[in-house]
C-alpha cells in the first residue's frame, strides 16, 4: 500500500508539472491578447477624452502600472499582495480575539490530535519541526549570507539578515500584543512557555525558506528546476505548519496567521529586491543575479535535523484527570445536563444521541466484540488513506476508521462497526461512543452514543471529499444496534424533540428524539 501511495504521489507531481507546462502556450496567447487589448483601449477616442479630462488621475494610474520606474508596476503588485495577506491575517486575528468560529475549529482539532498520534508520525513531525529550530534557522541565515557575500551578491546577503530580524521582531511583538496562551498541556507533547499567536516556527519557514526558494528560483532558468523549487517550498511550509498542530503546541489559527503574516513579510522583501535589482538602485543588474550554490543549504539543514532531533527533541504525554459530576437519577429532566447533540468541526449540531450506556470501557468493549462488532482503528493518515483506497475498490476493511465527530467539542472515544451482507466498506452499521464526565451514584460511568447506517459512498461538502452517505432513518439503526447487542436492560428516554436535520456531509436524517438507556453493568 505504501509503495502504491508513493507511486500515486509521484504521478500527481508529474501531472501537475505537465499541466503547468501545457498552460504555457495558452498563457502566452492570453497575455498577448491582453496587451493588444490594452494598446487598443489606449487608442480609443473615449479613453483619450477621459485621459485629457482627468489628466492628474490618469497620470497617477499610468505611473502605478509603469515598468520604467521603481514606483511602478512591481511596487503596486507587491503592495496589493501584501495588503491582501495582511487583510487575511487581520480576519484571523479578529476571529481569535472575538472567540469566533475559527476558535471552535481550533479546539476540536487540538482535541483530536492525541487520538491520531502514532510513534512513527510523532518521530517524523518531531524531525520536521526541528528543521525550523532557531539554531538551524540561524545556521541557514549564516550559510546563505556567507555564500551570497562571497559571490558578491551583497544585496541578497543583507536581505537575508534583514529577513531574520524583521520576522523575529514582528513575531515577538505580535505574540506580546495578543497574549494568547498555548494549548493545554495534556493536548501537547511538550510544553512551551511563550505565547501562541502567531506561530513563530511557521513565520520563520514562510519568510526565510521563501527567500531562499526565491533566490534559487532566480538562479535557475530550467522550468523543471523552478517547478521543483516551488513545490519543495510549499511542502516545507505545509509540513512545518502541520507539525506544530500535530505536536499540540499551536492552534490551527496560529499557523494560519503565521503563514499569512509571514507571507506578507516575504512579499515585501521580494518586492524590495526586485525593485532595487531591476532598476540597479544598488548598482547590480537583475540579469547578473545568480546563486546556485545556495542549493547545498536545504540538504545540510535536513541532515542536521535528522541527526540532532532524536537527541534534542523529547516528548512526554500528560494525561487528563477528568472531574466527574454525579447524576443520582437519570430522567427527562436530569438528562438535560448531558451534551445531547453531536457536532461538526465548526461546532454546528448534528444528530442527537441515540444511546446512553452505564458501564466501564471494558464492559463497553466486551458487549460489542462478543456480538459481532469490530472496533474502528484510529483516524491516522495511513488508516484513512487505506480506508479510501479499499472503499473505492469495493473491498472490505472491518476496522476502518470513521470520520471524527464531536460531542461537547471532544472527538468520539471509540467507534464500532459491523459489516452488511454486501461485505464491502461501502456499507456498514456503525456507532460512535463518548465517555462523559458524568457518573451515577454507584460510580458507573455514563457513555453517550450516536448511530447511523452507511449505505454508500458519496462526494460531499464544498470540497467534494469522499465520505459515506447515511440512511436518514437513524432510529432504525438505533433499533438494529440494540437488538444486535441483545440489550436486556433497556428503556427509552425522550432526550430531544422529534426532528429532522443534516449531518456534516449534508445528508438528511430524522428521529423521534428518544435514546435507549442501557445498564451494561447488569448485562451477563
Short mmCIF file of C-alpha atoms in Angstrom, two decimals:
data_model
loop_
_atom_site.label_atom_id
_atom_site.label_comp_id
_atom_site.label_asym_id
_atom_site.label_seq_id
_atom_site.Cartn_x
_atom_site.Cartn_y
_atom_site.Cartn_z
CA UNK A 1 0.00 0.00 0.00
CA UNK A 2 2.84 2.40 0.88
CA UNK A 3 4.55 1.70 -2.46
CA UNK A 4 1.28 2.24 -4.32
CA UNK A 5 0.71 5.52 -2.47
CA UNK A 6 4.25 6.70 -3.26
CA UNK A 7 3.72 5.93 -6.96
CA UNK A 8 0.44 7.85 -6.91
CA UNK A 9 2.14 10.88 -5.33
CA UNK A 10 4.90 10.81 -7.94
CA UNK A 11 2.34 10.60 -10.72
CA UNK A 12 0.44 13.50 -9.16
CA UNK A 13 3.58 15.68 -9.17
CA UNK A 14 4.29 14.70 -12.79
CA UNK A 15 0.70 15.55 -13.72
CA UNK A 16 0.92 18.94 -12.01
CA UNK A 17 4.17 19.74 -13.80
CA UNK A 18 2.77 18.59 -17.16
CA UNK A 19 -0.34 20.66 -16.61
CA UNK A 20 1.72 23.78 -15.88
CA UNK A 21 3.82 23.16 -19.00
CA UNK A 22 0.67 22.64 -21.03
CA UNK A 23 -0.67 26.02 -19.93
CA UNK A 24 2.43 27.92 -21.00
CA UNK A 25 1.21 28.48 -24.58
CA UNK A 26 -2.37 29.45 -23.61
CA UNK A 27 -0.97 31.85 -21.01
CA UNK A 28 1.31 33.46 -23.58
CA UNK A 29 -1.58 33.75 -26.03
CA UNK A 30 -3.79 35.25 -23.32
CA UNK A 31 -1.08 37.71 -22.29
CA UNK A 32 -0.63 38.73 -25.92
CA UNK A 33 -4.38 39.31 -26.27
CA UNK A 34 -4.43 41.39 -23.08
CA UNK A 35 -1.51 43.52 -24.32
CA UNK A 36 -3.20 44.05 -27.67
CA UNK A 37 -6.49 44.93 -25.99
CA UNK A 38 -4.66 47.36 -23.70
CA UNK A 39 -2.99 49.09 -26.64
CA UNK A 40 -6.33 49.24 -28.45
CA UNK A 41 -8.02 50.72 -25.40
CA UNK A 42 -5.38 53.42 -25.12
CA UNK A 43 -6.00 54.44 -28.74
CA UNK A 44 -9.77 54.59 -28.24
CA UNK A 45 -11.32 58.07 -28.68
CA UNK A 46 -13.34 57.92 -25.46
CA UNK A 47 -10.34 56.71 -23.45
CA UNK A 48 -8.25 59.58 -24.83
CA UNK A 49 -11.00 62.01 -23.95
CA UNK A 50 -11.22 60.63 -20.39
CA UNK A 51 -7.42 60.88 -20.11
CA UNK A 52 -7.43 64.55 -21.14
CA UNK A 53 -10.27 65.47 -18.76
CA UNK A 54 -8.78 63.53 -15.82
CA UNK A 55 -5.12 64.16 -16.54
CA UNK A 56 -3.88 64.06 -12.95
CA UNK A 57 -5.67 60.81 -12.08
CA UNK A 58 -4.68 59.22 -15.38
CA UNK A 59 -1.02 60.13 -14.92
CA UNK A 60 -1.09 58.67 -11.42
CA UNK A 61 -2.63 55.39 -12.63
CA UNK A 62 -0.21 55.19 -15.53
CA UNK A 63 2.69 55.66 -13.14
CA UNK A 64 1.37 52.79 -10.96
CA UNK A 65 1.47 50.39 -13.94
CA UNK A 66 4.69 51.67 -15.46
CA UNK A 67 7.64 49.31 -15.92
CA UNK A 68 10.05 52.21 -16.39
CA UNK A 69 10.14 53.48 -12.82
CA UNK A 70 10.78 51.87 -9.39
CA UNK A 71 7.44 53.09 -8.08
CA UNK A 72 5.53 51.47 -10.94
CA UNK A 73 4.08 48.02 -11.53
CA UNK A 74 6.39 45.97 -9.28
CA UNK A 75 5.74 48.16 -6.26
CA UNK A 76 1.99 48.27 -6.96
CA UNK A 77 1.67 44.49 -7.24
CA UNK A 78 3.85 43.92 -4.19
CA UNK A 79 1.81 46.29 -2.04
CA UNK A 80 -1.52 44.88 -3.27
CA UNK A 81 -0.50 41.29 -2.46
CA UNK A 82 0.90 42.39 0.89
CA UNK A 83 -2.32 44.21 1.80
CA UNK A 84 -4.37 41.17 0.77
CA UNK A 85 -2.29 38.89 3.03
CA UNK A 86 -2.46 41.38 5.91
CA UNK A 87 -6.22 41.55 5.43
CA UNK A 88 -6.42 37.76 5.78
CA UNK A 89 -4.23 37.92 8.88
CA UNK A 90 -6.45 40.63 10.35
CA UNK A 91 -9.52 38.44 9.85
CA UNK A 92 -7.85 35.56 11.68
CA UNK A 93 -6.73 37.90 14.47
CA UNK A 94 -10.24 39.32 14.87
CA UNK A 95 -11.68 35.80 14.97
CA UNK A 96 -9.25 34.77 17.69
CA UNK A 97 -9.78 37.89 19.81
CA UNK A 98 -13.58 37.65 19.50
CA UNK A 99 -13.63 33.85 20.04
CA UNK A 100 -15.30 33.34 16.66
CA UNK A 101 -15.99 30.21 14.65
CA UNK A 102 -12.31 29.65 13.90
CA UNK A 103 -11.60 29.08 17.59
CA UNK A 104 -14.30 26.37 17.57
CA UNK A 105 -12.29 24.58 14.91
CA UNK A 106 -9.10 25.18 16.92
CA UNK A 107 -10.50 23.43 19.98
CA UNK A 108 -11.85 20.41 18.13
CA UNK A 109 -8.74 19.80 16.02
CA UNK A 110 -6.48 20.05 19.09
CA UNK A 111 -8.74 17.64 21.00
CA UNK A 112 -8.46 15.21 18.08
CA UNK A 113 -4.65 15.17 17.93
CA UNK A 114 -3.96 12.80 20.89
CA UNK A 115 -6.28 10.20 19.33
CA UNK A 116 -4.47 10.00 15.97
CA UNK A 117 -0.82 10.08 17.05
CA UNK A 118 1.47 7.16 16.36
CA UNK A 119 5.16 6.73 17.34
CA UNK A 120 6.26 6.90 13.70
CA UNK A 121 4.24 10.04 12.94
CA UNK A 122 5.46 11.67 16.16
CA UNK A 123 9.10 10.99 15.27
CA UNK A 124 8.56 12.32 11.76
CA UNK A 125 6.89 15.55 12.87
CA UNK A 126 9.50 15.96 15.60
CA UNK A 127 12.14 15.89 12.85
CA UNK A 128 10.10 18.31 10.71
CA UNK A 129 9.57 20.86 13.47
CA UNK A 130 13.27 20.71 14.42
CA UNK A 131 14.25 21.74 10.87
CA UNK A 132 12.80 25.12 11.83
CA UNK A 133 14.58 25.27 15.17
CA UNK A 134 16.05 28.69 15.96
CA UNK A 135 19.62 27.30 15.94
CA UNK A 136 19.20 25.70 12.50
CA UNK A 137 17.47 28.82 11.19
CA UNK A 138 20.43 30.92 12.35
CA UNK A 139 22.70 28.42 10.59
CA UNK A 140 20.62 28.85 7.42
CA UNK A 141 20.99 32.62 7.54
CA UNK A 142 24.73 32.48 8.23
CA UNK A 143 25.36 29.99 5.41
CA UNK A 144 23.15 31.81 2.91
CA UNK A 145 24.59 35.23 3.74
CA UNK A 146 28.14 33.88 3.59
CA UNK A 147 27.60 32.24 0.20
CA UNK A 148 25.92 35.32 -1.24
CA UNK A 149 28.57 37.66 0.14
CA UNK A 150 31.34 35.51 -1.35
CA UNK A 151 29.53 35.61 -4.70
CA UNK A 152 29.34 39.40 -4.39
CA UNK A 153 25.55 39.22 -4.14
CA UNK A 154 25.72 41.52 -1.15
CA UNK A 155 22.23 42.93 -1.58
CA UNK A 156 20.73 39.45 -1.17
CA UNK A 157 23.10 38.68 1.73
CA UNK A 158 21.95 41.76 3.62
CA UNK A 159 18.33 40.94 2.86
CA UNK A 160 18.72 37.50 4.47
CA UNK A 161 19.89 39.11 7.70
CA UNK A 162 17.14 41.73 7.45
CA UNK A 163 14.57 39.00 6.88
CA UNK A 164 15.59 37.21 10.08
CA UNK A 165 15.48 40.41 12.15
CA UNK A 166 12.17 41.54 10.63
CA UNK A 167 10.47 38.15 11.06
CA UNK A 168 11.65 37.55 14.64
CA UNK A 169 10.79 41.07 15.82
CA UNK A 170 7.36 41.00 14.17
CA UNK A 171 6.52 37.58 15.63
CA UNK A 172 7.66 38.62 19.11
CA UNK A 173 5.70 41.88 19.06
CA UNK A 174 2.52 40.16 17.85
CA UNK A 175 2.82 37.42 20.49
CA UNK A 176 3.14 40.03 23.24
CA UNK A 177 0.26 42.14 21.91
CA UNK A 178 -2.18 39.23 21.52
CA UNK A 179 -1.02 37.27 24.57
CA UNK A 180 -2.74 34.01 23.60
CA UNK A 181 -1.87 31.09 25.86
CA UNK A 182 -0.56 27.84 24.44
CA UNK A 183 -2.89 24.82 24.17
CA UNK A 184 -3.47 22.84 27.36
CA UNK A 185 -0.52 20.65 28.33
CA UNK A 186 -2.48 17.34 28.09
CA UNK A 187 -3.04 18.12 24.40
CA UNK A 188 0.64 18.75 23.60
CA UNK A 189 3.67 16.51 23.56
CA UNK A 190 5.93 19.08 25.16
CA UNK A 191 5.42 22.34 26.99
CA UNK A 192 6.42 25.81 25.81
CA UNK A 193 6.27 28.98 27.89
CA UNK A 194 5.97 31.60 25.15
CA UNK A 195 2.70 32.90 23.75
CA UNK A 196 0.95 31.04 20.96
CA UNK A 197 -0.28 33.56 18.35
CA UNK A 198 1.08 33.66 15.69
CA UNK A 199 3.31 30.61 15.21
CA UNK A 200 6.93 31.74 15.15
CA UNK A 201 8.08 28.49 13.56
CA UNK A 202 5.64 28.88 10.69
CA UNK A 203 6.58 32.53 10.17
CA UNK A 204 10.27 31.57 10.05
CA UNK A 205 9.81 28.83 7.48
CA UNK A 206 7.49 31.04 5.40
CA UNK A 207 9.86 34.02 5.32
CA UNK A 208 13.35 32.51 5.35
CA UNK A 209 12.67 29.37 3.33
CA UNK A 210 10.61 31.53 1.00
CA UNK A 211 13.50 33.94 0.49
CA UNK A 212 15.84 31.00 -0.12
CA UNK A 213 13.37 29.49 -2.62
CA UNK A 214 13.04 32.85 -4.39
CA UNK A 215 16.80 33.22 -4.77
CA UNK A 216 17.12 29.66 -6.07
CA UNK A 217 14.20 30.24 -8.44
CA UNK A 218 16.00 33.29 -9.84
CA UNK A 219 19.24 31.31 -10.15
CA UNK A 220 17.84 28.54 -12.35
CA UNK A 221 16.43 29.04 -15.84
CA UNK A 222 15.09 25.50 -16.20
CA UNK A 223 11.30 25.20 -15.89
CA UNK A 224 11.69 21.78 -14.23
CA UNK A 225 14.11 23.14 -11.62
CA UNK A 226 11.87 26.11 -10.87
CA UNK A 227 8.81 23.89 -10.55
CA UNK A 228 10.61 21.60 -8.09
CA UNK A 229 11.81 24.59 -6.05
CA UNK A 230 8.27 25.95 -5.71
CA UNK A 231 6.86 22.51 -4.84
CA UNK A 232 9.62 21.95 -2.29
CA UNK A 233 8.91 25.30 -0.64
CA UNK A 234 5.16 24.71 -0.43
CA UNK A 235 5.69 21.23 1.05
CA UNK A 236 8.18 22.53 3.64
CA UNK A 237 5.78 25.24 4.86
CA UNK A 238 2.85 22.80 4.93
CA UNK A 239 4.79 20.17 6.89
CA UNK A 240 6.09 22.63 9.50
CA UNK A 241 2.56 24.03 9.92
CA UNK A 242 1.13 20.51 10.33
CA UNK A 243 3.87 19.55 12.79
CA UNK A 244 3.03 22.45 15.12
CA UNK A 245 -0.62 21.42 15.28
CA UNK A 246 0.12 17.68 15.42
CA UNK A 247 2.52 18.14 18.35
CA UNK A 248 -0.14 20.22 20.11
CA UNK A 249 1.98 23.35 20.65
CA UNK A 250 -0.13 25.60 18.40
CA UNK A 251 -3.74 26.03 17.38
CA UNK A 252 -4.58 25.81 13.66
CA UNK A 253 -5.37 29.53 13.65
CA UNK A 254 -1.85 30.21 14.98
CA UNK A 255 -0.23 28.51 12.00
CA UNK A 256 -2.68 30.08 9.54
CA UNK A 257 -1.81 33.50 10.95
CA UNK A 258 1.89 32.62 10.70
CA UNK A 259 1.56 31.78 7.02
CA UNK A 260 -0.39 34.95 6.22
CA UNK A 261 1.79 37.36 8.20
CA UNK A 262 4.99 35.61 7.10
CA UNK A 263 3.76 35.69 3.51
CA UNK A 264 3.17 39.45 3.76
CA UNK A 265 6.73 39.99 5.02
CA UNK A 266 8.13 37.73 2.30
CA UNK A 267 6.29 39.62 -0.45
CA UNK A 268 7.64 42.92 0.88
CA UNK A 269 11.19 41.56 0.88
CA UNK A 270 10.92 40.11 -2.62
CA UNK A 271 9.35 43.32 -3.90
CA UNK A 272 12.20 45.35 -2.45
CA UNK A 273 14.83 43.04 -4.00
CA UNK A 274 13.12 43.10 -7.38
CA UNK A 275 12.88 46.89 -7.45
CA UNK A 276 16.42 47.50 -6.21
CA UNK A 277 18.00 44.98 -8.58
CA UNK A 278 15.85 45.63 -11.67
CA UNK A 279 16.40 49.38 -11.53
CA UNK A 280 20.02 48.99 -10.36
CA UNK A 281 19.47 51.09 -7.24
CA UNK A 282 22.26 49.05 -5.63
CA UNK A 283 24.44 49.09 -8.72
CA UNK A 284 23.61 45.49 -9.55
CA UNK A 285 21.57 44.31 -12.53
CA UNK A 286 18.90 41.67 -12.20
CA UNK A 287 20.45 39.78 -15.13
CA UNK A 288 23.60 39.03 -13.12
CA UNK A 289 21.72 37.74 -10.10
CA UNK A 290 22.73 34.06 -9.69
CA UNK A 291 23.43 31.94 -6.59
CA UNK A 292 23.07 28.23 -7.44
CA UNK A 293 25.42 27.38 -4.57
CA UNK A 294 22.51 28.02 -2.18
CA UNK A 295 21.21 24.62 -3.23
CA UNK A 296 23.55 22.97 -0.69
CA UNK A 297 21.70 24.55 2.25
CA UNK A 298 18.43 22.52 2.32
CA UNK A 299 20.22 19.11 2.39
CA UNK A 300 22.55 20.37 5.14
CA UNK A 301 19.60 21.52 7.27
CA UNK A 302 17.71 18.26 6.73
CA UNK A 303 20.76 16.19 7.64
CA UNK A 304 21.42 18.30 10.75
CA UNK A 305 17.82 17.91 11.87
CA UNK A 306 17.89 14.17 11.20
CA UNK A 307 20.98 13.76 13.40
CA UNK A 308 20.08 16.20 16.17
CA UNK A 309 16.30 15.90 16.56
CA UNK A 310 16.40 12.46 18.25
CA UNK A 311 18.93 13.82 20.76
CA UNK A 312 17.36 17.22 21.49
CA UNK A 313 13.61 16.74 20.98
CA UNK A 314 11.99 14.81 23.82
CA UNK A 315 8.25 14.27 24.10
CA UNK A 316 6.16 13.36 27.12
CA UNK A 317 2.48 12.55 27.37
CA UNK A 318 0.41 14.21 30.09
CA UNK A 319 -2.99 12.60 30.64
CA UNK A 320 -6.09 14.48 31.63
CA UNK A 321 -7.63 13.87 35.04
CA UNK A 322 -11.39 14.05 34.50
CA UNK A 323 -13.63 15.67 37.11
CA UNK A 324 -16.87 13.73 37.34
CA UNK A 325 -20.31 15.15 38.06
CA UNK A 326 -22.73 12.74 39.74
CA UNK A 327 -26.28 12.30 38.46
CA UNK A 328 -28.31 10.40 41.05
CA UNK A 329 -31.29 9.65 38.83
CA UNK A 330 -31.37 9.91 35.05
CA UNK A 331 -34.73 11.10 33.74
CA UNK A 332 -36.09 13.55 31.15
CA UNK A 333 -35.14 16.47 33.41
CA UNK A 334 -31.64 15.48 34.56
CA UNK A 335 -30.66 14.26 31.08
CA UNK A 336 -30.53 17.92 30.04
CA UNK A 337 -27.25 18.16 31.98
CA UNK A 338 -25.63 15.93 29.36
CA UNK A 339 -24.45 17.08 25.91
CA UNK A 340 -27.26 15.85 23.67
CA UNK A 341 -26.08 16.62 20.13
CA UNK A 342 -23.09 15.51 18.10
CA UNK A 343 -21.23 18.37 16.41
CA UNK A 344 -19.32 19.19 13.23
CA UNK A 345 -15.78 20.54 13.23
CA UNK A 346 -17.17 24.09 13.41
CA UNK A 347 -19.49 23.27 16.33
CA UNK A 348 -22.71 23.01 14.32
CA UNK A 349 -25.13 20.48 15.83
CA UNK A 350 -25.89 17.24 14.00
CA UNK A 351 -27.69 14.06 15.11
CA UNK A 352 -28.88 13.85 18.72
CA UNK A 353 -27.64 10.98 20.87
CA UNK A 354 -29.26 7.58 20.31
CA UNK A 355 -27.86 5.67 23.28
CA UNK A 356 -26.96 6.24 26.93
CA UNK A 357 -24.83 3.44 28.37
CA UNK A 358 -23.82 2.86 32.02
CA UNK A 359 -20.56 0.99 32.49
CA UNK A 360 -16.80 0.92 32.06
CA UNK A 361 -14.69 0.96 28.89
CA UNK A 362 -14.04 -2.78 29.33
CA UNK A 363 -17.75 -3.53 29.62
CA UNK A 364 -18.49 -1.43 26.53
CA UNK A 365 -15.84 -3.25 24.52
CA UNK A 366 -16.91 -6.70 25.69
CA UNK A 367 -20.53 -6.02 24.81
CA UNK A 368 -19.70 -5.04 21.23
CA UNK A 369 -16.92 -7.52 20.46
CA UNK A 370 -18.89 -10.50 21.70
CA UNK A 371 -21.81 -9.62 19.42
CA UNK A 372 -20.02 -9.44 16.08
CA UNK A 373 -18.89 -5.82 16.08
CA UNK A 374 -15.42 -4.54 15.22
CA UNK A 375 -13.57 -1.73 16.96
CA UNK A 376 -12.62 1.02 14.48
CA UNK A 377 -8.97 1.87 14.04
CA UNK A 378 -7.82 5.37 14.87
CA UNK A 379 -8.07 8.00 12.14
CA UNK A 380 -4.35 8.11 11.39
CA UNK A 381 -3.08 9.17 7.97
CA UNK A 382 -2.25 5.60 6.93
CA UNK A 383 -5.56 4.16 8.16
CA UNK A 384 -7.60 6.89 6.47
CA UNK A 385 -5.80 6.50 3.14
CA UNK A 386 -6.22 2.74 3.34
CA UNK A 387 -9.95 3.13 4.00
CA UNK A 388 -10.31 5.45 0.98
CA UNK A 389 -8.49 3.03 -1.30
CA UNK A 390 -10.41 -0.02 -0.03
CA UNK A 391 -13.75 1.78 -0.24
CA UNK A 392 -13.32 2.80 -3.87
CA UNK A 393 -12.12 -0.68 -4.79
CA UNK A 394 -15.26 -2.22 -3.29
CA UNK A 395 -13.31 -4.36 -0.79
CA UNK A 396 -13.66 -4.77 2.97
CA UNK A 397 -11.81 -3.18 5.89
CA UNK A 398 -13.55 -4.40 9.02
CA UNK A 399 -11.73 -2.00 11.36
CA UNK A 400 -11.82 1.05 9.08
CA UNK A 401 -11.66 4.41 10.87
CA UNK A 402 -14.74 6.63 10.98
CA UNK A 403 -14.85 10.33 10.20
CA UNK A 404 -14.27 12.15 13.51
CA UNK A 405 -17.40 13.57 15.08
CA UNK A 406 -17.63 15.67 18.23
CA UNK A 407 -19.68 15.90 21.40
CA UNK A 408 -19.05 18.89 23.67
CA UNK A 409 -16.01 19.64 21.43
CA UNK A 410 -14.49 16.20 22.13
CA UNK A 411 -13.96 13.57 19.41
CA UNK A 412 -15.52 10.15 19.91
CA UNK A 413 -13.76 7.97 22.46
CA UNK A 414 -14.31 4.82 20.43
CA UNK A 415 -16.33 3.64 17.42
CA UNK A 416 -17.66 0.22 16.46
CA UNK A 417 -18.91 -1.12 13.16
CA UNK A 418 -20.45 -4.26 11.69
CA UNK A 419 -20.40 -5.36 8.05
CA UNK A 420 -23.53 -5.96 5.98
CA UNK A 421 -24.28 -8.85 3.63
CA UNK A 422 -22.50 -6.99 0.80
CA UNK A 423 -19.27 -7.36 2.83
CA UNK A 424 -17.71 -4.14 1.49
CA UNK A 425 -16.64 -0.96 3.20
CA UNK A 426 -19.20 0.97 1.20
CA UNK A 427 -21.96 -0.26 3.51
CA UNK A 428 -21.77 -0.77 7.26
CA UNK A 429 -23.58 -0.40 10.55
CA UNK A 430 -21.65 1.87 12.87
CA UNK A 431 -21.85 3.83 16.11
CA UNK A 432 -19.68 6.40 17.86
CA UNK A 433 -19.37 6.47 21.65
CA UNK A 434 -18.18 9.21 24.00
CA UNK A 435 -17.09 8.76 27.61
CA UNK A 436 -18.53 11.72 29.53
CA UNK A 437 -17.50 13.40 32.76
CA UNK A 438 -20.74 12.23 34.37
CA UNK A 439 -21.41 9.15 36.50
CA UNK A 440 -24.20 7.61 38.52
CA UNK A 441 -24.35 7.47 42.29
CA UNK A 442 -22.98 3.89 42.22
CA UNK A 443 -19.92 5.07 40.30
CA UNK A 444 -20.94 3.76 36.87
CA UNK A 445 -19.62 5.92 34.06
CA UNK A 446 -22.11 7.45 31.60
CA UNK A 447 -21.41 6.94 27.90
CA UNK A 448 -23.29 8.61 25.06
CA UNK A 449 -23.55 7.32 21.51
CA UNK A 450 -24.93 8.13 18.08
CA UNK A 451 -25.71 5.58 15.39
CA UNK A 452 -26.25 5.57 11.64
CA UNK A 453 -26.22 3.15 8.75
CA UNK A 454 -23.76 3.86 5.92
CA UNK A 455 -25.47 2.85 2.67
CA UNK A 456 -22.91 4.05 0.15
CA UNK A 457 -20.03 6.42 -0.73
CA UNK A 458 -20.55 9.96 -1.97
CA UNK A 459 -18.61 13.17 -2.55
CA UNK A 460 -19.95 15.75 -0.11
CA UNK A 461 -19.26 19.27 1.12
CA UNK A 462 -17.83 22.24 -0.73
CA UNK A 463 -14.55 20.40 -1.29
CA UNK A 464 -16.41 17.29 -2.53
CA UNK A 465 -14.48 14.93 -0.28
CA UNK A 466 -15.34 11.21 -0.32
CA UNK A 467 -17.43 10.06 2.64
CA UNK A 468 -20.25 7.68 3.47
CA UNK A 469 -23.88 8.50 2.75
CA UNK A 470 -26.15 7.62 5.67
CA UNK A 471 -29.66 6.23 5.76
CA UNK A 472 -31.84 9.11 7.02
CA UNK A 473 -33.78 6.83 9.42
CA UNK A 474 -31.31 6.85 12.33
CA UNK A 475 -33.98 5.38 14.63
CA UNK A 476 -33.99 2.20 12.55
CA UNK A 477 -30.23 1.87 13.12
CA UNK A 478 -30.79 2.52 16.83
CA UNK A 479 -33.17 -0.44 16.97
CA UNK A 480 -30.82 -2.64 14.94
CA UNK A 481 -27.88 -1.96 17.29
CA UNK A 482 -29.97 -2.59 20.41
CA UNK A 483 -31.20 -5.92 19.02
CA UNK A 484 -27.72 -6.86 17.77
CA UNK A 485 -26.18 -6.23 21.21
CA UNK A 486 -29.05 -8.13 22.90
CA UNK A 487 -29.52 -5.33 25.40
CA UNK A 488 -31.73 -6.93 28.00
CA UNK A 489 -31.79 -3.91 30.30
CA UNK A 490 -33.10 -1.15 28.07
CA UNK A 491 -35.58 1.68 28.26
CA UNK A 492 -36.41 4.66 26.08
CA UNK A 493 -35.83 8.22 27.28
CA UNK A 494 -37.02 11.34 25.47
CA UNK A 495 -33.86 13.47 25.23
CA UNK A 496 -34.86 15.96 22.49
CA UNK A 497 -37.96 16.70 20.48
CA UNK A 498 -38.72 14.76 17.30
CA UNK A 499 -36.83 16.47 14.50
CA UNK A 500 -35.01 16.29 11.18
CA UNK A 501 -31.64 17.73 10.27
CA UNK A 502 -28.39 17.30 8.36
CA UNK A 503 -25.02 15.85 9.28
CA UNK A 504 -21.57 17.23 8.41
CA UNK A 505 -21.71 15.68 4.94
CA UNK A 506 -25.07 17.32 4.18
CA UNK A 507 -27.06 14.06 4.46
CA UNK A 508 -30.54 14.41 5.97
CA UNK A 509 -31.73 12.44 8.99
CA UNK A 510 -34.89 12.23 11.08
CA UNK A 511 -35.53 10.90 14.58
CA UNK A 512 -38.21 10.70 17.24
CA UNK A 513 -35.73 12.24 19.70
CA UNK A 514 -35.53 9.23 22.02
CA UNK A 515 -32.41 7.45 23.26
CA UNK A 516 -32.07 3.89 24.53
CA UNK A 517 -30.75 3.77 28.10
CA UNK A 518 -28.92 0.56 28.97
CA UNK A 519 -27.02 -0.50 32.07
CA UNK A 520 -24.14 -2.67 30.83
CA UNK A 521 -23.08 -3.45 34.38
CA UNK A 522 -26.23 -5.60 34.61
CA UNK A 523 -25.51 -7.46 31.33
CA UNK A 524 -24.27 -11.03 31.57
#
